[in-house]
XYZ file of C-alpha atoms in Angstrom:
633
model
C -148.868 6.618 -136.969
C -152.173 7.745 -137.035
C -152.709 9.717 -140.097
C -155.200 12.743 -141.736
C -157.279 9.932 -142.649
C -158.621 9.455 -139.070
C -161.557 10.345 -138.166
C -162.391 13.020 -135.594
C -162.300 11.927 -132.184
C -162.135 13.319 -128.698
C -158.371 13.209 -127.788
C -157.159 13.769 -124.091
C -154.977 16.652 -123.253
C -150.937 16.152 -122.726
C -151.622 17.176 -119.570
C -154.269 14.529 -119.084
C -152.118 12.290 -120.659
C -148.965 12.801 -118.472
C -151.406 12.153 -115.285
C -152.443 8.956 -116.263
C -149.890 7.996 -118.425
C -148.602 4.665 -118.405
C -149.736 1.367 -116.898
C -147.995 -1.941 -116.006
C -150.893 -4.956 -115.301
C -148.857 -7.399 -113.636
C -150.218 -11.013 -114.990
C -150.313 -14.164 -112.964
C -149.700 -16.316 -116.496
C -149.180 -19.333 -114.729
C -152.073 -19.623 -112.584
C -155.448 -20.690 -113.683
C -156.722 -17.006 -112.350
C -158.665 -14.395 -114.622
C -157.436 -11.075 -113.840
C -159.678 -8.353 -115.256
C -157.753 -4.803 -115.799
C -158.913 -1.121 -116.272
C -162.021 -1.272 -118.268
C -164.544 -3.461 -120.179
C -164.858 -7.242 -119.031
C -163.926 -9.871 -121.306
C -165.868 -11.574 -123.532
C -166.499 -15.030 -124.048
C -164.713 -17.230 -126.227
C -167.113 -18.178 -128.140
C -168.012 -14.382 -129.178
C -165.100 -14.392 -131.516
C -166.166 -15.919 -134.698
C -163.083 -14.598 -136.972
C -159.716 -16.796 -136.154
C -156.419 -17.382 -137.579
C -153.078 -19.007 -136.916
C -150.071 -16.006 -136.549
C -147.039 -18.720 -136.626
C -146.271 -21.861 -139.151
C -146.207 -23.562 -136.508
C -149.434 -22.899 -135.142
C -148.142 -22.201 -131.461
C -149.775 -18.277 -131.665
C -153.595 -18.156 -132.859
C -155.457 -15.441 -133.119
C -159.322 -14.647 -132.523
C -161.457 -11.652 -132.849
C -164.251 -9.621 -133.069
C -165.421 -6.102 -134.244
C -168.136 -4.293 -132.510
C -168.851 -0.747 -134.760
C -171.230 0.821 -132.313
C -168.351 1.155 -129.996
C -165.355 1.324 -132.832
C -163.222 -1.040 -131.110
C -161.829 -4.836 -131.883
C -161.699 -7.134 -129.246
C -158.599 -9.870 -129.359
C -158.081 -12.931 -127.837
C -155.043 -14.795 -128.225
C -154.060 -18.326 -127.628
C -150.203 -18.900 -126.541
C -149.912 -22.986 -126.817
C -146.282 -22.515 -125.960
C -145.937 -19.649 -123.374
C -141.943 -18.981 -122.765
C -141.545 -15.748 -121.402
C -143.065 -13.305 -123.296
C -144.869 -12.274 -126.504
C -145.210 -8.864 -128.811
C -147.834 -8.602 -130.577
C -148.883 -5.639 -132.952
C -149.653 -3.796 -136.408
C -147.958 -1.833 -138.510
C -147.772 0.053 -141.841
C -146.348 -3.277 -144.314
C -145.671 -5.804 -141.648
C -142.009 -4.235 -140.745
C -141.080 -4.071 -137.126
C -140.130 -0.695 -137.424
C -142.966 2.234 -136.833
C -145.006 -0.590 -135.528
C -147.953 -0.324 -132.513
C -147.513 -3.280 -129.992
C -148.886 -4.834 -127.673
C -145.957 -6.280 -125.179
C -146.410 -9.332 -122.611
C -142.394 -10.100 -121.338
C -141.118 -11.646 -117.924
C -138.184 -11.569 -115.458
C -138.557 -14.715 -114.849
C -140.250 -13.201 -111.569
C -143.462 -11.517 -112.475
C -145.042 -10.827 -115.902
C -145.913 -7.431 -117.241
C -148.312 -5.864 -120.027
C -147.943 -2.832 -121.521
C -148.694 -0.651 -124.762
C -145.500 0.058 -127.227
C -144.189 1.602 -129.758
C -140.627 1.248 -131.930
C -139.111 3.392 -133.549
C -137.545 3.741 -137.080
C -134.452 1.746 -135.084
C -136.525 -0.732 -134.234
C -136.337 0.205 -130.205
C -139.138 -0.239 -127.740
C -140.829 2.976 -125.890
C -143.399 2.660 -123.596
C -146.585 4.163 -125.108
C -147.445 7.600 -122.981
C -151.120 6.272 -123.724
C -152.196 3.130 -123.283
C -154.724 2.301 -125.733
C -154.415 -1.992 -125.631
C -156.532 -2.162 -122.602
C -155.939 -5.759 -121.043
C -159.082 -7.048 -120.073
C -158.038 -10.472 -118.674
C -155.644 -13.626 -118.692
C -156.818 -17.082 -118.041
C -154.904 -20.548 -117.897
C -156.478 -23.395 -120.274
C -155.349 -27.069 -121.126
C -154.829 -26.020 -124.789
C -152.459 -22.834 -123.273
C -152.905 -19.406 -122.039
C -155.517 -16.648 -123.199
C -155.064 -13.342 -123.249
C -157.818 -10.941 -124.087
C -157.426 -7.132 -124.659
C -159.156 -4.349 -126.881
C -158.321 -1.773 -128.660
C -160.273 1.133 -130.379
C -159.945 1.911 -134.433
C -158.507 5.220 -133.492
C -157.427 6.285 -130.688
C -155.597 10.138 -131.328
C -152.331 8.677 -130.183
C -149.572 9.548 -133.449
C -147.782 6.145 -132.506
C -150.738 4.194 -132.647
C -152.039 2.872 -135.835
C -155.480 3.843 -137.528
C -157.160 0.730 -138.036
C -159.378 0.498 -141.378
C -160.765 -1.432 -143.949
C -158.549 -3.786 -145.824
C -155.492 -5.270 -145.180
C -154.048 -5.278 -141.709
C -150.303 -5.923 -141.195
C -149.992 -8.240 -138.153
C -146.819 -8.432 -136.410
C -145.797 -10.823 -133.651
C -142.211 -11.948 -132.012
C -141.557 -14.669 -129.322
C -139.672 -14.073 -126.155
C -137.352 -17.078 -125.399
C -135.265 -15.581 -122.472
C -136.295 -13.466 -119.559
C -136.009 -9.711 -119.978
C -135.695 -7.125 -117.019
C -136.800 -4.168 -118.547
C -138.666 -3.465 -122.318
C -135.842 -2.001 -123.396
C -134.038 -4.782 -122.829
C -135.473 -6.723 -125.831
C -133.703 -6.358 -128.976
C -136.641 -7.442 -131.773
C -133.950 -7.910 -134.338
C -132.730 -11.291 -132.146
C -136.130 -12.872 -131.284
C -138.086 -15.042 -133.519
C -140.800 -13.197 -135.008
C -143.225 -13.188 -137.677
C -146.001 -11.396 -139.919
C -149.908 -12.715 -141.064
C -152.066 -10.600 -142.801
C -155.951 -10.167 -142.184
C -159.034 -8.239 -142.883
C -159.494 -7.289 -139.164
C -162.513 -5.170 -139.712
C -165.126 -7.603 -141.174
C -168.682 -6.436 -142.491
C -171.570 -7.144 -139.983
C -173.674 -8.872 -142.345
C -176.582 -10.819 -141.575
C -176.381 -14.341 -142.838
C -179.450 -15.114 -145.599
C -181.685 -18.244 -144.960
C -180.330 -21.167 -146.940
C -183.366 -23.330 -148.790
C -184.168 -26.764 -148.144
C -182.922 -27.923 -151.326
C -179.532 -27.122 -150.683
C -176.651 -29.199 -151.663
C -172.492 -29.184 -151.689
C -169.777 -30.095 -153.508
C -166.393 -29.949 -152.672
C -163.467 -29.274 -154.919
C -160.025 -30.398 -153.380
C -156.697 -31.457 -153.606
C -156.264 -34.961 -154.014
C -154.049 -35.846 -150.997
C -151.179 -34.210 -152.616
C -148.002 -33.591 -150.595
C -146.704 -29.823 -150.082
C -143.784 -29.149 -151.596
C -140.915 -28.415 -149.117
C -139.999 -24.790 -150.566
C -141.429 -21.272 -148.794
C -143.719 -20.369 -151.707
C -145.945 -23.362 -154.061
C -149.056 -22.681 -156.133
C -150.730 -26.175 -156.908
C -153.198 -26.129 -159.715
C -156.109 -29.180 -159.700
C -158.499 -29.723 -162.804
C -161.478 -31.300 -162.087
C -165.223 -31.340 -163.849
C -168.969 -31.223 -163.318
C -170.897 -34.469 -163.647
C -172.110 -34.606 -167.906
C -175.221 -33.147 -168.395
C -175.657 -30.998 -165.205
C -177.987 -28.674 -164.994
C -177.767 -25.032 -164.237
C -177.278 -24.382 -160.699
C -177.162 -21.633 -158.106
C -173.935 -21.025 -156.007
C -175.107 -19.791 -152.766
C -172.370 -19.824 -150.593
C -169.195 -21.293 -149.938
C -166.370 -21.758 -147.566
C -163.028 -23.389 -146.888
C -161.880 -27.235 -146.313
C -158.839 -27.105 -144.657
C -156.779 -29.885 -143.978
C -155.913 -30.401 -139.983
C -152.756 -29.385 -138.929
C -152.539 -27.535 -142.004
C -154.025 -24.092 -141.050
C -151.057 -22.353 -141.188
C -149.877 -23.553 -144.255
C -152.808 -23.275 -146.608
C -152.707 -19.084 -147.550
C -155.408 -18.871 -150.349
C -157.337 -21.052 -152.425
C -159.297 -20.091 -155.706
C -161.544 -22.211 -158.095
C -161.653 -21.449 -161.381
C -164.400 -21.930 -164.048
C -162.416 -22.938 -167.513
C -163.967 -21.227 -171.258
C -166.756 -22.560 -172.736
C -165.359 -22.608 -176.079
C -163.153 -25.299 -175.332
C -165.140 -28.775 -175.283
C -162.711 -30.183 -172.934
C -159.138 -29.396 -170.689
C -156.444 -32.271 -170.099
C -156.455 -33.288 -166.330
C -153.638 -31.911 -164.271
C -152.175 -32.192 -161.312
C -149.295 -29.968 -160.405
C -147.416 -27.045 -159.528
C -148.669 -24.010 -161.412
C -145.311 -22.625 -162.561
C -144.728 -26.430 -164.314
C -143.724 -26.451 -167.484
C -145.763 -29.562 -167.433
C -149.012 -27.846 -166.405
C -150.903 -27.861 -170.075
C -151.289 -24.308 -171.552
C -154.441 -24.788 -172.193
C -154.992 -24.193 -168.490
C -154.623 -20.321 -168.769
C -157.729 -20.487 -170.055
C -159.776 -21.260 -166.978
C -160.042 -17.542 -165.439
C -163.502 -17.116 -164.436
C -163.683 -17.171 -160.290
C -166.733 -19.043 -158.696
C -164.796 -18.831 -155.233
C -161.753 -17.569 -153.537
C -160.903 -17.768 -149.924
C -157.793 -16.441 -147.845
C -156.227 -16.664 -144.583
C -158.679 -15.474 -141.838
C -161.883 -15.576 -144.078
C -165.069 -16.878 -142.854
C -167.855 -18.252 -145.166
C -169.059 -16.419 -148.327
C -172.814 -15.737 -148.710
C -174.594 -14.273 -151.830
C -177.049 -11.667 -151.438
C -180.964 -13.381 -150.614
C -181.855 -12.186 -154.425
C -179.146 -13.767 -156.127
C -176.717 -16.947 -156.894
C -174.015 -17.631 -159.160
C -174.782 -19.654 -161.638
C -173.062 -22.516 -163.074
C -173.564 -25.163 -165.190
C -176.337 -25.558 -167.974
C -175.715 -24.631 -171.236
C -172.915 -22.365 -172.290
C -171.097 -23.121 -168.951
C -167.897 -25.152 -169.074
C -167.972 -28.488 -167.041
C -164.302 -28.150 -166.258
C -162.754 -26.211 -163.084
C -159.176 -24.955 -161.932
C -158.601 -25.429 -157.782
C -155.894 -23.505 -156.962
C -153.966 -23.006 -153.656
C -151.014 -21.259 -152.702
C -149.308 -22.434 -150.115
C -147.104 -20.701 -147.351
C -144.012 -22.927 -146.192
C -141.878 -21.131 -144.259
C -140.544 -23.581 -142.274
C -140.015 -26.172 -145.185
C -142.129 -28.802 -143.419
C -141.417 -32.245 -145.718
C -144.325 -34.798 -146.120
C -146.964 -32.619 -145.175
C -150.165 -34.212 -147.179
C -152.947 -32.133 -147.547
C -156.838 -32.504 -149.051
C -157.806 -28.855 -149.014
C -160.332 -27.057 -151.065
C -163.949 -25.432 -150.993
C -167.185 -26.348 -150.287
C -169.786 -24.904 -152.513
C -173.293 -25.042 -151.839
C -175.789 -24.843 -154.062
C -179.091 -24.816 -155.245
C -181.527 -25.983 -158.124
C -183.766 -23.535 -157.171
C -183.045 -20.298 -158.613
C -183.011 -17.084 -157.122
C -184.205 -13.991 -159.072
C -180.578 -12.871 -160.753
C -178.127 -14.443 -161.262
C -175.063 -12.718 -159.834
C -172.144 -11.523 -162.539
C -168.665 -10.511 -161.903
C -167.364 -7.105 -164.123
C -163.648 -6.591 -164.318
C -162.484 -2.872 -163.580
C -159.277 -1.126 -163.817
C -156.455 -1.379 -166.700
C -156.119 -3.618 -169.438
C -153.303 -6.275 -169.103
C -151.067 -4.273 -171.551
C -147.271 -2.992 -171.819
C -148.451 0.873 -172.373
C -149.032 0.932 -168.676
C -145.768 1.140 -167.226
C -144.445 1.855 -163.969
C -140.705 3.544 -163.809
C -137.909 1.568 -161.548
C -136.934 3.657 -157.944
C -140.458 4.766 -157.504
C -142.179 4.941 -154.214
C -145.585 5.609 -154.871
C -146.438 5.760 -158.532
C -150.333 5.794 -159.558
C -152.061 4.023 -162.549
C -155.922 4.689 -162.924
C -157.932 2.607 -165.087
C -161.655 4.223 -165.958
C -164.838 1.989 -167.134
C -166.273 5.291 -168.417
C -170.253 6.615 -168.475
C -170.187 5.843 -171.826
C -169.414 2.260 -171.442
C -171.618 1.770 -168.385
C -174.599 4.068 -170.735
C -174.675 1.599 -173.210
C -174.355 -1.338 -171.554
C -175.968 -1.036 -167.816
C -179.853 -1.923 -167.547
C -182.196 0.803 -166.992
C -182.320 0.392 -163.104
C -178.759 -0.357 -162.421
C -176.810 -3.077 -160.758
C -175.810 -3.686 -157.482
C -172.695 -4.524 -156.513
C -172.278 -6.695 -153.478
C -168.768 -7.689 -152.823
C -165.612 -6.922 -154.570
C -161.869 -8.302 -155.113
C -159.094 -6.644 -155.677
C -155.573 -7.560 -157.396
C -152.011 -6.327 -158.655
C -149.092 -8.167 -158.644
C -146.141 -7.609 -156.889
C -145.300 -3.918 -156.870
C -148.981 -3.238 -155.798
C -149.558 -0.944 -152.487
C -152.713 0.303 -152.460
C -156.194 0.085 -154.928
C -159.161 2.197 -154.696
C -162.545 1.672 -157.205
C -164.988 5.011 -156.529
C -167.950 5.660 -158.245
C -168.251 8.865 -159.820
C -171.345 10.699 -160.782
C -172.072 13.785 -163.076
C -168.397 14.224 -162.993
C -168.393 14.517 -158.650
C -167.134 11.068 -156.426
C -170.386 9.563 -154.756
C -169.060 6.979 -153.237
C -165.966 4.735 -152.201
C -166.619 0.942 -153.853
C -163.728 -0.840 -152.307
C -160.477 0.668 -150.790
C -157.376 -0.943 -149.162
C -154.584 1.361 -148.400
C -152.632 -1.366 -147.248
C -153.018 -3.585 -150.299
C -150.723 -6.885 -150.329
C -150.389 -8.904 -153.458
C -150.008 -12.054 -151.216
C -153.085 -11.556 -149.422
C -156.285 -11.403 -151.685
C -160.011 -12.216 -151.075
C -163.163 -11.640 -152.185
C -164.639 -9.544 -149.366
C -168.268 -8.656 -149.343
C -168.998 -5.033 -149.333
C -169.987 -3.170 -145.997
C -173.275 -2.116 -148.174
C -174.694 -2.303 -151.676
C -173.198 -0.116 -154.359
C -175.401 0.849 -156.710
C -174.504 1.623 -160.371
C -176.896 3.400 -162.890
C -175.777 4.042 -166.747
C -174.115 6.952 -167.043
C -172.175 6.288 -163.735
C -168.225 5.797 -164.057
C -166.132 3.476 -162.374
C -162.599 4.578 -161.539
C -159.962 2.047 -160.380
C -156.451 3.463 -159.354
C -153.444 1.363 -157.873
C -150.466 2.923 -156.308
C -147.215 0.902 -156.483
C -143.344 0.448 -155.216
C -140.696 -0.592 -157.040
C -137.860 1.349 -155.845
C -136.146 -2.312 -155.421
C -136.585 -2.467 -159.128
C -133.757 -1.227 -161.818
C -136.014 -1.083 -165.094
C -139.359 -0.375 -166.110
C -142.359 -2.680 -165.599
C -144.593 -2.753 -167.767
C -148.228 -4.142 -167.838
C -148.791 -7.769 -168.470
C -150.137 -11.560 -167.163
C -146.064 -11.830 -165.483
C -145.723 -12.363 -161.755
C -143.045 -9.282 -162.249
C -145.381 -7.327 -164.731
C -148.231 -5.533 -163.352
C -151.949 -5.453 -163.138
C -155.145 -3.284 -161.317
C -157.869 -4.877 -161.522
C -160.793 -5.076 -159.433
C -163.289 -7.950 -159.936
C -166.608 -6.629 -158.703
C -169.698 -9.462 -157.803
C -172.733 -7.816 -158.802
C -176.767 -8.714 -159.547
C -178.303 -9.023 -162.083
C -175.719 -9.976 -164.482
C -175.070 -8.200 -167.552
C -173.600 -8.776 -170.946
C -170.672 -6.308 -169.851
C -167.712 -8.587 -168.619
C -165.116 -6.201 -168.516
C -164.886 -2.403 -168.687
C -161.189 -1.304 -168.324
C -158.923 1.378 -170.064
C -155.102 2.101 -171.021
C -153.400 4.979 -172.770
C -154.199 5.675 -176.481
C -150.538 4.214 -177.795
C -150.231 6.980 -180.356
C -149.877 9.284 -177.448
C -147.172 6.707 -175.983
C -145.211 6.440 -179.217
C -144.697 10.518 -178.761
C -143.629 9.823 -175.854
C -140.844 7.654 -176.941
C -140.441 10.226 -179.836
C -140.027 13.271 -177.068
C -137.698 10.660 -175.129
C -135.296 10.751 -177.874
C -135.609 14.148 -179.154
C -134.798 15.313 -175.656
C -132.113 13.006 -174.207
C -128.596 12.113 -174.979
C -129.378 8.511 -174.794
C -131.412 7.270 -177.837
C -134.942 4.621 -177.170
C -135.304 3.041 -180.776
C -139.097 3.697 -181.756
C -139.056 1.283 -184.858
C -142.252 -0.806 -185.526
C -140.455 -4.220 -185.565
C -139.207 -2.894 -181.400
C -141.963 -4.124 -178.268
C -143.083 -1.647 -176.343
C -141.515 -3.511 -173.464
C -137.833 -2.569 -175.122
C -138.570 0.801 -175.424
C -139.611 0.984 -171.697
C -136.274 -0.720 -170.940
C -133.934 1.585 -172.913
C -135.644 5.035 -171.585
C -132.836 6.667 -169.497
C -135.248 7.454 -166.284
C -133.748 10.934 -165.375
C -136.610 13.219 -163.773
C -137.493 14.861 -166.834
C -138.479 11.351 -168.391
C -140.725 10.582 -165.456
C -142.764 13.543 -164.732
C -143.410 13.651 -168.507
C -144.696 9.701 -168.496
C -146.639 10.256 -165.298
C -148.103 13.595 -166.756
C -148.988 11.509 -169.936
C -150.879 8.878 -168.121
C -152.757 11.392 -165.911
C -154.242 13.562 -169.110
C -153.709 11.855 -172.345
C -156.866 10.336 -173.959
C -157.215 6.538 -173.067
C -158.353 3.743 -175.353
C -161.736 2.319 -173.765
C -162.537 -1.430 -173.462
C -165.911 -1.736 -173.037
C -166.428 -5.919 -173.995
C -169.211 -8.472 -173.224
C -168.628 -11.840 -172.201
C -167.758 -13.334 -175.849
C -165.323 -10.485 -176.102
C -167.458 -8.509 -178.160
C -166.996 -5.020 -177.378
C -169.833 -2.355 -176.951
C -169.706 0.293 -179.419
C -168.365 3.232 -177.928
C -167.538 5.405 -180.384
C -164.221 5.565 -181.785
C -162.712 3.042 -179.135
C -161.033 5.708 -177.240
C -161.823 8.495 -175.124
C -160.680 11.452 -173.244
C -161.169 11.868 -169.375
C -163.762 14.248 -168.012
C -161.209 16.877 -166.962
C -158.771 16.903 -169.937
C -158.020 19.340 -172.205
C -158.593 18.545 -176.037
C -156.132 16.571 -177.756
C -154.989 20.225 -179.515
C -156.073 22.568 -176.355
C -154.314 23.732 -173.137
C -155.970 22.988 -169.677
C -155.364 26.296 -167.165
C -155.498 26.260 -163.774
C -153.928 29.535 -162.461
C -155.594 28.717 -158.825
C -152.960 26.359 -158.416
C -149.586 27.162 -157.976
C -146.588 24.564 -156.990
C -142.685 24.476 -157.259
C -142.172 23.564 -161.340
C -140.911 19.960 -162.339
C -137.834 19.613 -165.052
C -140.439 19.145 -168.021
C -142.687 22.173 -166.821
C -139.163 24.660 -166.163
C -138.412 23.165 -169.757
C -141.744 23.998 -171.361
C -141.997 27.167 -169.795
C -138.286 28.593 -170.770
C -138.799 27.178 -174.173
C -142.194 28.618 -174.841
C -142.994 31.048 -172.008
C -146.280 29.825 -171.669
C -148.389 31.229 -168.923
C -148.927 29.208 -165.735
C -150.745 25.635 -166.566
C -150.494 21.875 -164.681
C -148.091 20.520 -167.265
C -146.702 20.841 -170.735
C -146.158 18.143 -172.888
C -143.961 18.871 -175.860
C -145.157 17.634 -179.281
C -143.502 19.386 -181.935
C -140.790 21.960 -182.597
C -143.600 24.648 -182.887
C -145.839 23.941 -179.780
C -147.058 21.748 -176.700
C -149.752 19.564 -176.150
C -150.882 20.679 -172.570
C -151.536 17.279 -171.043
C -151.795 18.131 -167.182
């Protein structure tokens, strides 16, 4: 399970391996005994400041910390209701297939602890390596503890490579003794998935000044809807005539009892153009919940499962209120129901704290990646299908201060079909730097996470966003848009000082796209109707995805020239040019790009191109007329 991505590390031989190859730590679980095993000694409970419940319930909760000097995560878990065994584990999506455990079971005898693996069955194997090191077990009136480590990357293939960004956590409940692990059959036990940022940045807190002061935005005692899945929207407002403030941190209010209910919270600032929003309280999805609603966008906060308190940077604060800032604010919290609890009230929110006291910037937040927009479209079946949106050097030339921003902390967002998102910075054409990456990217678990270090951007640097996504459970096209089942990649970056430049994201030039459509029916049997009066949304459904059609549309959105949005606040946009632009390594609009260095095994549209026109070796034709190609990769 470890991939190329690991980083090099000292791995044992087999041989060493074989010798000291598997472990059983026998656990006295019912005695108020600490039993310390192979290395390390555990730490104390209060040196885990990250925590989060794994069950609805709230039977399983979780505690950690990260220590990067020695690239390893200490856990500590608290079993309330200890039957006779747990599993506990990651893997790549939250499946328990492929997954890395770590197994506590019973024969109703003695209790064992081991290191696992299943396989693509879903079977148990005793791990030839034992990388969960169990460092002790100790009896509590709240339940049992168990603490163990384990090491970012160990060299074992079944082990998973932990990293930045989402982690996948897996856990299942034993309610019968077992004699052996292969005895337990995972598809019969009650199990369950949370997600977390498990590898948190070691950033030292700023002093808070004297003048500090909170406010907390909240749902009104509202009562959870008994369904699996409810986003609750709450308007509320600033007090008239306040003044412009500084947001210097914030964190979550969470109901008790309700910890492993509440999944996310955001609050919203509404448009200042508006003079005032109708009050609501309400399901999101309503068709009571006023339209004008959609209008409050603009995040101040947003917290998720397993997030601690957000601080801004010493030299900065967000501001709000003041002139030009709306007085009105969206709370909004999705919450995660699993077990269709009825009558569950709840009062949860944020805390912001703030300050009348300014700090040098004020902090802005850019968006990055595509626009919302039916040219970007992913086909059904796919696996892994990439979209890049670019905030180009031009863009960031025109509209970047002399001595750059700095950005601090970053969110990132798709919708559903959404796998992975990457933002790198790119420099006189070469990658500098990685801004924010999650290859395990889950649309139901997003945060604003603050940035391991400060990211600088100068003008002239470019900004390139790319999401990868899945919709091989999908049977036609989806297309770009503000629909839960349309698609987005975005990355909201929090940055100081603020600039006038509010959002710098691209999308492919339509013209191109309409000769797309035009190649789709000069080429195939089945026709896509191109008239004006047809959305580009139709035409996506009505193309006949055969391979042909989708190397050619992936080809299209990897070289064609894009149409730039480079926009300030009031939606203004910067002038760049003629509003669209061509990526650094494209051929003209009229040229072909060569690249005889590379050779590969020739897709339907390239065997096409190259029979029809016996052009000499190149990425990837793109037919555009009966008497040539555009070369377009």
């Amino acid at each position: 399970m470890q991939t190329s991505r690991s980083k090099p590390c000292p791995c044992p031989s087999f041989k060493l391996r074989e010798v000291a190859s598997m472990y059983f730590t026998m656990v006295a679980v019912f005695l108020v005994i600490l039993v310390v095993a192979l290395q390390g000694s555990a730490p104390r409970g209060s040196d885990f400041p990250y925590k989060v419940p794994l069950d609805p319930q709230g039977l399983l909760e979780l505690s950690w910390n990260v220590s990067y000097p020695q690239q390893v995560v200490h856990f500590q878990l608290l079993l309330r209701d200890l039957r006779f065994g747990l599993l506990f584990g990651m893997s790549d999506r939250g499946e328990f297939e492929n997954a890395d455990l770590a197994v506590l079971w019973s024969d109703g005898h003695n209790s064992y602890f081991g290191d696992a693996w299943s396989d693509d069955k879903g079977q148990l194997h005793m791990d030839s390596q034992q990388d969960y090191q169990l460092l002790g077990a100790r009896r509590a009136p709240e339940g049992l503890y168990l603490l163990f480590r384990r090491a970012f990357s160990t060299c074992d293939p079944k082990d998973y490579l932990i990293e930045d960004g989402t982690v996948h956590l897996i856990y299942g409940i034993l309610e019968k003794p077992v004699h052996s692990l292969h005895a337990i059959n995972i598809s019969a036990i009650h199990r369950g998935l949370q997600r977390v940022q498990l590898l948190k940045p070691n950033i030292t807190v700023p002093e808070l000044p004297n003048d500090m002061k909170t406010m907390e935005i909240r749902a009104p005692n509202i009562v959870i809807p008994s369904q699996e899945t409810t986003y609750w929207c709450y308007m509320t407002e600033l007090p008239a005539d306040f003044p412009k403030h500084h947001i210097i941190m914030y964190e979550p209010v969470v109901t008790a009892g309700n910890e492993a209910l509440v999944h996310h919270m955001e609050v919203f600032q509404c448009a200042a153009e508006f003079d005032s929003f109708p009050h609501y309280n309400g399901p999101c999805d309503s068709k009571m919940k006023p339209d004008r609603l959609n209008y409050c966008r603009h995040v101040l906060a947003a917290w998720a499962m397993g997030a601690q308190a957000f601080y801004y940077p010493k030299e900065a604060g967000l501001a709000f209120g003041g002139p030009g800032s709306s007085r009105y604010l969206r709370l909004e919290i999705h919450y995660h129901n699993p077990l269709v609890f009825k009558g569950r009230h709840d009062s949860s929110g944020i805390r912001l704290y703030y300050t009348a006291t300014l700090r040098r910037y004020d902090a802005g937040i850019m968006e990055l990646g595509l626009v919302y927009t039916p040219v970007m479209a992913i086909p059904p079946g796919e696996e892994a299908f990439i979209l890049t949106g670019y905030c180009t050097d031009k863009c960031t030339q025109l509209a970047l201060p002399a001595a750059g921003i700095r950005i601090f902390a970053s969110q990132l967002h798709t919708h559903l079909a959404g796998r992975k998102v990457v933002t790198v910075l790119s420099r006189d054409g070469k990658e500098r730097q990685v801004v924010n990456a999650d290859g395990h990217y889950s649309p139901h678990f997003q945060e604003i996470r603050m940035l391991k270090e400060l990211v600088a951007v100068f003008p002239g640097d470019e900004l390139i966003t790319t999401c990868t996504y899945n919709t091989e459970d999908r049977s036609r096209a989806t297309v770009g848009g503000f629909g839960i089942l349309e698609e987005m990649c975005v990355n909201y970056v929090h940055y100081y000082p603020q600039t006038q430049l509010e959002l710098c994201k691209s999308a492919v030039d339509p013209g191109y796209l309409h000769r797309y459509f035009n190649l789709v029916n000069r080429f195939n049997d089945e026709e896509v109707c191109t008239c004006p009066q047809v959305s580009v949304p139709q035409q996506f459904f009505s193309v006949p995805w055969n391979p042909f059609n989708r190397d050619v549309l992936k080809s299209l959105y990897g070289f064609a020239p894009i149409s730039m949005h480079c926009n300030k606040s009031s939606a203004v946009r910067f002038p760049v040019g003629t509003g669209f632009t061509t990526k650094a390594s494209h051929s003209s609009a009229t040229g072909c790009l060569r690249n005889p260095s590379v050779t590969k095994t020739l897709s339907p549209a390239q065997t096409w191109c190259l029979k029809q026109y016996g052009t000499s070796p190149l990425w990837m034709l793109w037919p555009d007329s009966i008497r040539g190609c555009i070369c377009i990769k």
